[in-house]
């Protein structure tokens, strides 16, 4: 075989290698683009900072990411839109409890919930959960659900870098789940002061947590009096089903008494309680 023929055949082989390599690279790039493209991006919604009442629908942000299992297989689709509706539908009410767990007040709140056979969603601060794993376990054992309320309750986190938001959310999630043990999962994420951002919602949804808003701010954190807390629920429940209470951050004696009265009133009204929606509207 002459020099020219050998050179031509070597050139063909080299060209084939280049084409194959280019195809492999293209496949890799396409895979990455799929992960960050439609279905995994953020919804066009501005941040909410320190708002007392968040509005929206469970369909909002239905393009949320799929939660991934250990083998990378998609689990139930968790939208990144802020949830407000109840899984129980109809006139059901969602009771949510923020800022704990607290060794003095969380047990009292749990006792009131047990009295009325009501299940609630507890939005916990990471270090608080780590400091009181017995209370986290008690919450789970009673059939309540867990919610991530970040590491430091930084109401200004919406103005901070994405890496900071991710650290606040994911470190708290790990602390809460470690404290709960037994494979318990954190199923929701609530931004401090309602300071959601498209990025924080995306991070939460990608890690199996539905962003959780509220419709009724009882303002119990400011200790306005038991009557004022109860009145807030009765006058604002028409805004939507998710009610905000607190079991941490200070003396919550007013909250405990008001919660008792609110649950008694809901019982008289024939209104059941439930958990906030988590998955996509189609149930997938």
Tab-separated table of C-alpha atoms in Angstrom:
chain	number	residue	atom	x	y	z
A	1	UNK	CA	0.000	0.000	0.000
A	2	UNK	CA	1.371	3.403	-0.990
A	3	UNK	CA	1.961	6.330	1.332
A	4	UNK	CA	-1.032	8.268	-0.093
A	5	UNK	CA	-3.496	5.394	0.470
A	6	UNK	CA	-2.291	4.866	4.048
A	7	UNK	CA	-2.636	8.582	4.759
A	8	UNK	CA	-6.185	8.628	3.389
A	9	UNK	CA	-7.261	5.667	5.550
A	10	UNK	CA	-5.655	7.203	8.649
A	11	UNK	CA	-7.482	10.452	7.878
A	12	UNK	CA	-10.813	8.598	7.704
A	13	UNK	CA	-10.148	6.911	11.050
A	14	UNK	CA	-9.215	10.240	12.652
A	15	UNK	CA	-12.346	11.877	11.272
A	16	UNK	CA	-14.482	9.085	12.723
A	17	UNK	CA	-12.906	9.556	16.138
A	18	UNK	CA	-13.548	13.297	16.005
A	19	UNK	CA	-17.189	12.758	15.019
A	20	UNK	CA	-17.722	10.221	17.795
A	21	UNK	CA	-16.147	12.505	20.368
A	22	UNK	CA	-18.263	15.424	19.198
A	23	UNK	CA	-21.399	13.299	19.469
A	24	UNK	CA	-20.494	12.272	23.025
A	25	UNK	CA	-19.892	15.880	24.026
A	26	UNK	CA	-23.155	16.949	22.393
A	27	UNK	CA	-25.005	14.240	24.322
A	28	UNK	CA	-23.512	15.428	27.577
A	29	UNK	CA	-24.390	19.045	26.891
A	30	UNK	CA	-27.920	18.080	25.934
A	31	UNK	CA	-28.296	16.178	29.208
A	32	UNK	CA	-27.224	19.191	31.259
A	33	UNK	CA	-29.517	21.476	29.287
A	34	UNK	CA	-32.401	19.125	30.008
A	35	UNK	CA	-31.786	19.361	33.758
A	36	UNK	CA	-31.779	23.141	33.853
A	37	UNK	CA	-34.337	23.724	31.135
A	38	UNK	CA	-38.152	23.716	31.225
A	39	UNK	CA	-39.502	21.799	34.178
A	40	UNK	CA	-36.521	22.610	36.376
A	41	UNK	CA	-36.306	26.380	36.158
A	42	UNK	CA	-37.966	29.107	38.181
A	43	UNK	CA	-41.406	30.593	37.770
A	44	UNK	CA	-41.727	34.231	36.819
A	45	UNK	CA	-42.746	35.529	40.203
A	46	UNK	CA	-41.204	38.397	42.198
A	47	UNK	CA	-39.892	37.814	45.726
A	48	UNK	CA	-42.216	38.326	48.675
A	49	UNK	CA	-40.571	40.020	51.639
A	50	UNK	CA	-42.044	40.198	55.134
A	51	UNK	CA	-45.598	39.857	53.947
A	52	UNK	CA	-48.336	38.989	56.401
A	53	UNK	CA	-50.606	37.299	53.870
A	54	UNK	CA	-49.509	35.461	50.749
A	55	UNK	CA	-51.951	34.812	47.964
A	56	UNK	CA	-51.872	32.451	45.056
A	57	UNK	CA	-53.103	29.075	43.955
A	58	UNK	CA	-51.680	25.579	44.312
A	59	UNK	CA	-51.196	25.581	40.551
A	60	UNK	CA	-48.807	28.517	40.722
A	61	UNK	CA	-45.318	27.485	39.621
A	62	UNK	CA	-46.350	24.017	38.496
A	63	UNK	CA	-43.080	23.738	36.593
A	64	UNK	CA	-41.263	22.774	39.763
A	65	UNK	CA	-38.519	20.179	39.683
A	66	UNK	CA	-38.958	16.462	40.191
A	67	UNK	CA	-37.720	15.111	43.497
A	68	UNK	CA	-34.991	12.559	42.772
A	69	UNK	CA	-34.573	9.222	44.507
A	70	UNK	CA	-31.230	7.618	45.396
A	71	UNK	CA	-30.997	6.068	41.928
A	72	UNK	CA	-32.002	9.303	40.209
A	73	UNK	CA	-35.536	8.125	39.401
A	74	UNK	CA	-38.196	10.864	39.568
A	75	UNK	CA	-40.488	10.795	42.588
A	76	UNK	CA	-43.771	12.729	42.951
A	77	UNK	CA	-43.515	16.079	41.217
A	78	UNK	CA	-43.151	18.942	43.704
A	79	UNK	CA	-44.065	22.312	42.145
A	80	UNK	CA	-42.134	25.415	43.163
A	81	UNK	CA	-45.280	27.535	43.420
A	82	UNK	CA	-46.293	28.667	46.894
A	83	UNK	CA	-48.922	26.314	48.331
A	84	UNK	CA	-52.029	27.544	50.145
A	85	UNK	CA	-54.791	25.019	49.449
A	86	UNK	CA	-55.569	22.005	51.602
A	87	UNK	CA	-55.145	18.403	50.518
A	88	UNK	CA	-58.520	17.760	52.134
A	89	UNK	CA	-60.171	20.295	49.833
A	90	UNK	CA	-63.569	21.804	50.487
A	91	UNK	CA	-63.618	24.013	53.564
A	92	UNK	CA	-60.696	22.302	55.312
A	93	UNK	CA	-58.230	24.471	57.245
A	94	UNK	CA	-54.450	24.012	57.455
A	95	UNK	CA	-52.923	24.754	60.875
A	96	UNK	CA	-49.240	25.695	60.634
A	97	UNK	CA	-46.911	26.320	63.588
A	98	UNK	CA	-43.648	28.273	63.174
A	99	UNK	CA	-40.269	28.913	64.840
A	100	UNK	CA	-39.960	25.896	67.149
A	101	UNK	CA	-39.512	23.452	68.490
A	102	UNK	CA	-39.486	25.052	71.928
A	103	UNK	CA	-39.209	22.962	75.117
A	104	UNK	CA	-41.846	25.022	76.944
A	105	UNK	CA	-44.424	25.807	74.274
A	106	UNK	CA	-44.280	23.019	71.690
A	107	UNK	CA	-45.543	20.388	74.177
A	108	UNK	CA	-48.468	22.670	75.091
A	109	UNK	CA	-49.331	23.211	71.433
A	110	UNK	CA	-49.155	19.464	70.847
A	111	UNK	CA	-51.523	18.880	73.766
A	112	UNK	CA	-54.095	21.301	72.295
A	113	UNK	CA	-53.853	19.662	68.871
A	114	UNK	CA	-54.319	16.229	70.444
A	115	UNK	CA	-57.369	17.462	72.382
A	116	UNK	CA	-59.140	18.211	69.089
A	117	UNK	CA	-57.528	15.389	67.087
A	118	UNK	CA	-56.032	17.944	64.708
A	119	UNK	CA	-52.906	17.443	62.612
A	120	UNK	CA	-50.660	20.427	61.887
A	121	UNK	CA	-47.542	21.366	59.954
A	122	UNK	CA	-44.590	22.426	62.112
A	123	UNK	CA	-42.160	24.832	60.425
A	124	UNK	CA	-38.951	24.348	62.368
A	125	UNK	CA	-35.704	26.279	62.713
A	126	UNK	CA	-32.726	23.980	62.038
A	127	UNK	CA	-30.693	24.638	65.232
A	128	UNK	CA	-33.863	24.455	67.343
A	129	UNK	CA	-34.601	21.009	65.923
A	130	UNK	CA	-31.034	19.896	66.560
A	131	UNK	CA	-31.227	21.128	70.165
A	132	UNK	CA	-34.552	19.382	70.837
A	133	UNK	CA	-34.668	16.110	68.867
A	134	UNK	CA	-37.101	14.644	71.411
A	135	UNK	CA	-39.686	17.253	70.438
A	136	UNK	CA	-39.138	16.700	66.718
A	137	UNK	CA	-39.683	12.979	67.243
A	138	UNK	CA	-42.819	13.700	69.276
A	139	UNK	CA	-44.204	15.878	66.489
A	140	UNK	CA	-43.626	13.133	63.928
A	141	UNK	CA	-44.969	10.383	66.193
A	142	UNK	CA	-48.211	12.341	66.630
A	143	UNK	CA	-48.759	12.336	62.859
A	144	UNK	CA	-47.902	15.964	62.152
A	145	UNK	CA	-45.756	17.067	59.204
A	146	UNK	CA	-42.405	18.838	59.109
A	147	UNK	CA	-41.505	22.076	57.364
A	148	UNK	CA	-38.104	23.728	56.862
A	149	UNK	CA	-38.001	27.281	58.245
A	150	UNK	CA	-34.253	27.800	57.573
A	151	UNK	CA	-31.250	27.979	59.863
A	152	UNK	CA	-31.411	31.534	61.166
A	153	UNK	CA	-34.873	32.913	60.300
A	154	UNK	CA	-33.210	35.643	58.248
A	155	UNK	CA	-36.089	37.730	56.869
A	156	UNK	CA	-33.608	39.519	54.584
A	157	UNK	CA	-32.371	36.346	52.890
A	158	UNK	CA	-34.323	37.226	49.731
A	159	UNK	CA	-31.727	39.954	49.106
A	160	UNK	CA	-28.743	37.648	49.609
A	161	UNK	CA	-26.820	35.361	47.225
A	162	UNK	CA	-28.341	32.118	46.009
A	163	UNK	CA	-25.568	30.131	47.703
A	164	UNK	CA	-26.568	31.646	51.037
A	165	UNK	CA	-30.232	30.829	50.464
A	166	UNK	CA	-29.325	27.252	49.556
A	167	UNK	CA	-27.226	26.850	52.697
A	168	UNK	CA	-30.013	28.226	54.893
A	169	UNK	CA	-32.558	25.853	53.388
A	170	UNK	CA	-30.611	22.628	52.960
A	171	UNK	CA	-28.633	22.754	56.223
A	172	UNK	CA	-31.881	23.231	58.142
A	173	UNK	CA	-33.547	20.376	56.257
A	174	UNK	CA	-30.743	18.027	57.227
A	175	UNK	CA	-30.818	19.089	60.877
A	176	UNK	CA	-34.579	18.599	61.125
A	177	UNK	CA	-34.520	15.192	59.434
A	178	UNK	CA	-31.544	14.050	61.513
A	179	UNK	CA	-33.378	15.111	64.673
A	180	UNK	CA	-36.559	13.325	63.579
A	181	UNK	CA	-34.782	10.094	62.652
A	182	UNK	CA	-36.553	7.033	61.368
A	183	UNK	CA	-36.538	8.227	57.786
A	184	UNK	CA	-38.911	11.136	58.484
A	185	UNK	CA	-38.971	13.742	55.718
A	186	UNK	CA	-39.295	17.496	55.671
A	187	UNK	CA	-42.163	18.029	53.243
A	188	UNK	CA	-42.453	21.836	53.025
A	189	UNK	CA	-40.327	24.982	53.008
A	190	UNK	CA	-41.509	28.288	54.457
A	191	UNK	CA	-39.387	31.393	53.925
A	192	UNK	CA	-38.834	33.582	57.001
A	193	UNK	CA	-41.233	36.501	56.861
A	194	UNK	CA	-42.506	35.193	53.539
A	195	UNK	CA	-39.232	36.245	51.861
A	196	UNK	CA	-39.499	33.728	49.022
A	197	UNK	CA	-37.442	34.107	45.869
A	198	UNK	CA	-37.652	32.147	42.614
A	199	UNK	CA	-34.320	30.556	43.564
A	200	UNK	CA	-35.328	29.567	47.098
A	201	UNK	CA	-38.550	28.053	45.783
A	202	UNK	CA	-36.646	26.149	43.109
A	203	UNK	CA	-34.123	24.837	45.646
A	204	UNK	CA	-36.892	23.683	47.962
A	205	UNK	CA	-38.892	21.939	45.232
A	206	UNK	CA	-35.809	20.222	43.807
A	207	UNK	CA	-35.209	18.775	47.278
A	208	UNK	CA	-38.740	17.494	47.779
A	209	UNK	CA	-40.169	20.438	49.742
A	210	UNK	CA	-43.227	22.391	48.627
A	211	UNK	CA	-42.945	26.149	49.278
A	212	UNK	CA	-45.602	26.921	51.871
A	213	UNK	CA	-47.374	30.245	52.288
A	214	UNK	CA	-50.225	31.343	54.514
A	215	UNK	CA	-53.550	33.104	54.136
A	216	UNK	CA	-54.266	34.088	57.734
A	217	UNK	CA	-51.597	35.788	59.827
A	218	UNK	CA	-52.839	35.658	63.408
A	219	UNK	CA	-50.045	38.067	64.420
A	220	UNK	CA	-49.698	35.967	67.554
A	221	UNK	CA	-45.951	36.566	67.466
A	222	UNK	CA	-46.554	40.130	68.659
A	223	UNK	CA	-48.734	38.930	71.565
A	224	UNK	CA	-51.755	41.146	70.764
A	225	UNK	CA	-53.985	39.241	73.191
A	226	UNK	CA	-55.939	36.011	72.917
A	227	UNK	CA	-59.100	37.728	71.693
A	228	UNK	CA	-57.232	39.524	68.906
A	229	UNK	CA	-55.611	36.296	67.717
A	230	UNK	CA	-58.939	34.485	67.607
A	231	UNK	CA	-60.622	37.432	65.882
A	232	UNK	CA	-57.901	37.460	63.206
A	233	UNK	CA	-58.672	33.852	62.320
A	234	UNK	CA	-62.427	34.359	62.204
A	235	UNK	CA	-62.209	37.544	60.135
A	236	UNK	CA	-59.499	36.417	57.694
A	237	UNK	CA	-60.320	32.741	57.133
A	238	UNK	CA	-62.190	33.813	54.013
A	239	UNK	CA	-58.794	34.690	52.494
A	240	UNK	CA	-57.834	31.018	52.317
A	241	UNK	CA	-57.291	27.924	54.411
A	242	UNK	CA	-53.731	28.169	55.756
A	243	UNK	CA	-53.400	29.741	59.217
A	244	UNK	CA	-50.119	30.895	60.789
A	245	UNK	CA	-49.342	30.379	64.489
A	246	UNK	CA	-46.035	30.218	66.415
A	247	UNK	CA	-44.638	27.887	69.073
A	248	UNK	CA	-41.215	29.541	69.279
A	249	UNK	CA	-39.583	32.948	69.555
A	250	UNK	CA	-40.823	33.922	72.989
A	251	UNK	CA	-43.748	33.532	75.362
A	252	UNK	CA	-46.479	31.736	73.442
A	253	UNK	CA	-49.082	31.442	76.194
A	254	UNK	CA	-51.507	33.593	74.181
A	255	UNK	CA	-51.017	31.331	71.172
A	256	UNK	CA	-51.778	28.202	73.167
A	257	UNK	CA	-55.040	29.635	74.538
A	258	UNK	CA	-56.055	31.157	71.208
A	259	UNK	CA	-55.329	27.916	69.345
A	260	UNK	CA	-57.612	26.072	71.756
A	261	UNK	CA	-60.423	28.560	71.086
A	262	UNK	CA	-59.858	28.541	67.320
A	263	UNK	CA	-59.959	24.749	67.090
A	264	UNK	CA	-63.103	24.671	69.201
A	265	UNK	CA	-64.689	27.247	66.870
A	266	UNK	CA	-63.660	25.307	63.753
A	267	UNK	CA	-65.219	22.204	65.263
A	268	UNK	CA	-68.473	24.072	65.872
A	269	UNK	CA	-68.360	25.350	62.289
A	270	UNK	CA	-67.976	21.807	61.009
A	271	UNK	CA	-64.690	22.689	59.329
A	272	UNK	CA	-62.157	19.856	59.145
A	273	UNK	CA	-58.404	20.378	59.238
A	274	UNK	CA	-55.793	18.995	56.889
A	275	UNK	CA	-52.350	19.417	55.399
A	276	UNK	CA	-51.299	21.852	52.659
A	277	UNK	CA	-51.051	20.480	49.117
A	278	UNK	CA	-47.632	19.197	48.064
A	279	UNK	CA	-47.772	17.688	44.588
A	280	UNK	CA	-48.770	18.978	41.182
A	281	UNK	CA	-52.467	19.637	40.458
A	282	UNK	CA	-52.693	16.438	38.440
A	283	UNK	CA	-51.465	14.450	41.448
A	284	UNK	CA	-48.294	13.327	39.696
